């Protein structure tokens, strides 16, 4: 059946893509409504009969779900804006496609849950006694029972950046190859939901605690400053009804309104403030914290988005300790990371807060384990668990039923909610969390994330079936961070010299993190910084044994080590500088990693060493992952490449304010005047000049085609192509000197040549093909990927 819709969409994609591009060009004009598609509207429509799913194996279902997500992402943003324009037949069609994909995704998720046994396990609990414990709405397995999803809510155009169709590529081609490629990031940014925390930290490291690594991070200064200049709380109008039928995105379709509510007048406030001061020893709330706490105590669903270090944890930790509130008892916090759970539990227990973990642990010390206590019927305010444990364990399910029965189930908290919606869908159990709402419709859910743009937010709300959630969002701007991108030297020795020089001159006695791509690199960089530059660097990654981790943590705690060279799996600390020795794989990762700097509000530096070759390395890793058995589907690889392209666009942009680019990724408008020269581009003297290099790009495409046609080699290496285009002389290029494009770029600066080639690669007009020679060495050859785009270029 998915094949049917995919075929249908594939047929329409090109036409819709053209339409979308057209709309983007004319978004200010009313005439776009009358724009016609290039192909006649099909009368064929696939049915909503999804019985085919029943026969599909789990792997295929996951793949299908991922593809459906991909399609939805592509079509949703534009449809949200225009779906109301009913006179535009094609846009109506677009919204019908999305509805259909929605229904399909519901059905696939349900089937996955059935196969994984999640629902079956829950049902197996429903013997006579247990069934009576369940709410009357307890759903039966059966796709027929599925409520049909309402249409997606209208949303602002700013969410349109996830479109990655051929049409948008064509659009970008004609406009983006410019001195100031600001438009690139507009079009190439893709909705995040990215794994902010790498796989190697997942479940692999149940015993690591970050205790020793946590600095005193009183962030008051930063957050007070933020409070002053962040926009008002955005709240969706809350609904009084808590027993409404579960609705997906439609539940959020009511337009947001700005309203100020005096939360200090709420009946919960006296207890809230007493716990804030007495238990947490804090004097006041940061932006949105009180709103969030009051809403959850009032039994409402909450979606809470705040930048890293914004104080999300307090929003569920504090209400968990309240005895007032509509729901009482245990707060279950669902977190994807074992190391984060361990860290949170031990930090809270040090403060005298009764937090427990509900995970599979090999730790001999079971003092923090929730299970034995819950079995004994002890009342535990705060229990951290993983989605797998919560949904997959019969024992845990027994206990949840029991707590619910006794009205001792206070709320579910989904931390790092951006994990929902990525590929790997992604931890399947995260994607299955929608079942919480189905099983316990009247238990409030709180979703927290530090990284989500508009379409990701919609995905989260929909997947968790949040009901009229109170949405609290905060500006992502980190005004105390200085962003800088530097050209990465090709020799590692030179890179280390630059890094060491920067640290010695700017941060001699400060703490900092250096991010590397691989564990080996991480170890090597730390060692060489120690040995060759006398810097107190230690490596840290999830592949280390427990003793080495402990030693490095101790060295950090006692000040012997000031610099941590890490992969992305490093526990939370406050540092004065973050250096990316290799670029991040996506903008979310980059934002999270740089966000480690200056969590105390003091000015801090974020330096990215960028080389296009790193992007190629990552691209190859994405296309050819080590674990071939776990290779994402092609569509997902494409999405990851697009996310990578957003970082390339960011890093290679030498003109636009970095802050604007970063915040745009989170759908946040930012006036570059507010940057106050706190990024390298804003500090550059002179004015920005826009240049259109479309013609040059066309020449490049033609030249590469001509070179490929006359080459007797296995392929055209990137350097060879550039040499020919520049008009290099000598024997190596002699085969190509007669071509019309030879030396066509002789007057261009070499950086401009690099940027044009980069943009052609990331616009999918050029691609690279990797071949391995007989002696095992790999070569990257440049090819024209999409000839049809070439003809569009010349139109
Ligand atoms: N109201 C407050 N006043 C002062 N400090 C606060 C307040 N709320 C939270 N903090 C402190 O801010 C720091 C960061 O909080 P927290 O770890 O909850 O951030 P987070 O939003 O979860 O960040 P991340 O996304 O990085 O996990 C902690 O040290 C916490 O104690």
mmCIF file with all atom_site columns, N, CA and C in Angstrom, residues 108 338 448 575 692 725 742 775 784:
data_model
loop_
_atom_site.group_PDB
_atom_site.id
_atom_site.type_symbol
_atom_site.label_atom_id
_atom_site.label_alt_id
_atom_site.label_comp_id
_atom_site.label_asym_id
_atom_site.label_entity_id
_atom_site.label_seq_id
_atom_site.pdbx_PDB_ins_code
_atom_site.Cartn_x
_atom_site.Cartn_y
_atom_site.Cartn_z
_atom_site.occupancy
_atom_site.B_iso_or_equiv
_atom_site.pdbx_formal_charge
_atom_site.auth_seq_id
_atom_site.auth_comp_id
_atom_site.auth_asym_id
_atom_site.auth_atom_id
_atom_site.pdbx_PDB_model_num
ATOM 1  N N  . UNK A 1 108 ? 1.091  2.209  10.723  1.00 0.00 ? 108 UNK A N  1
ATOM 2  C CA . UNK A 1 108 ? 2.392  1.511  10.792  1.00 0.00 ? 108 UNK A CA 1
ATOM 3  C C  . UNK A 1 108 ? 2.874  1.446  12.238  1.00 0.00 ? 108 UNK A C  1
ATOM 4  N N  . UNK A 1 338 ? 21.463 6.431  29.417  1.00 0.00 ? 338 UNK A N  1
ATOM 5  C CA . UNK A 1 338 ? 21.717 5.885  30.751  1.00 0.00 ? 338 UNK A CA 1
ATOM 6  C C  . UNK A 1 338 ? 22.641 6.791  31.552  1.00 0.00 ? 338 UNK A C  1
ATOM 7  N N  . UNK A 1 448 ? 10.082 17.699 26.782  1.00 0.00 ? 448 UNK A N  1
ATOM 8  C CA . UNK A 1 448 ? 11.130 18.710 26.919  1.00 0.00 ? 448 UNK A CA 1
ATOM 9  C C  . UNK A 1 448 ? 12.184 18.511 25.854  1.00 0.00 ? 448 UNK A C  1
ATOM 10 N N  . UNK A 1 575 ? 32.231 25.222 30.407  1.00 0.00 ? 575 UNK A N  1
ATOM 11 C CA . UNK A 1 575 ? 33.574 25.520 29.914  1.00 0.00 ? 575 UNK A CA 1
ATOM 12 C C  . UNK A 1 575 ? 33.596 26.918 29.299  1.00 0.00 ? 575 UNK A C  1
ATOM 13 N N  . UNK A 1 692 ? 26.169 37.103 -8.302  1.00 0.00 ? 692 UNK A N  1
ATOM 14 C CA . UNK A 1 692 ? 25.500 35.932 -8.853  1.00 0.00 ? 692 UNK A CA 1
ATOM 15 C C  . UNK A 1 692 ? 26.514 35.137 -9.672  1.00 0.00 ? 692 UNK A C  1
ATOM 16 N N  . UNK A 1 725 ? 39.958 23.747 -14.464 1.00 0.00 ? 725 UNK A N  1
ATOM 17 C CA . UNK A 1 725 ? 39.055 24.913 -14.490 1.00 0.00 ? 725 UNK A CA 1
ATOM 18 C C  . UNK A 1 725 ? 39.854 26.208 -14.284 1.00 0.00 ? 725 UNK A C  1
ATOM 19 N N  . UNK A 1 742 ? 38.358 24.916 -20.237 1.00 0.00 ? 742 UNK A N  1
ATOM 20 C CA . UNK A 1 742 ? 39.697 24.955 -19.646 1.00 0.00 ? 742 UNK A CA 1
ATOM 21 C C  . UNK A 1 742 ? 40.062 26.412 -19.330 1.00 0.00 ? 742 UNK A C  1
ATOM 22 N N  . UNK A 1 775 ? 45.315 -1.662 -4.397  1.00 0.00 ? 775 UNK A N  1
ATOM 23 C CA . UNK A 1 775 ? 46.135 -1.657 -3.175  1.00 0.00 ? 775 UNK A CA 1
ATOM 24 C C  . UNK A 1 775 ? 45.335 -1.203 -1.951  1.00 0.00 ? 775 UNK A C  1
ATOM 25 N N  . UNK A 1 784 ? 29.091 14.561 -12.514 1.00 0.00 ? 784 UNK A N  1
ATOM 26 C CA . UNK A 1 784 ? 27.840 15.319 -12.575 1.00 0.00 ? 784 UNK A CA 1
ATOM 27 C C  . UNK A 1 784 ? 26.743 14.335 -12.221 1.00 0.00 ? 784 UNK A C  1
#
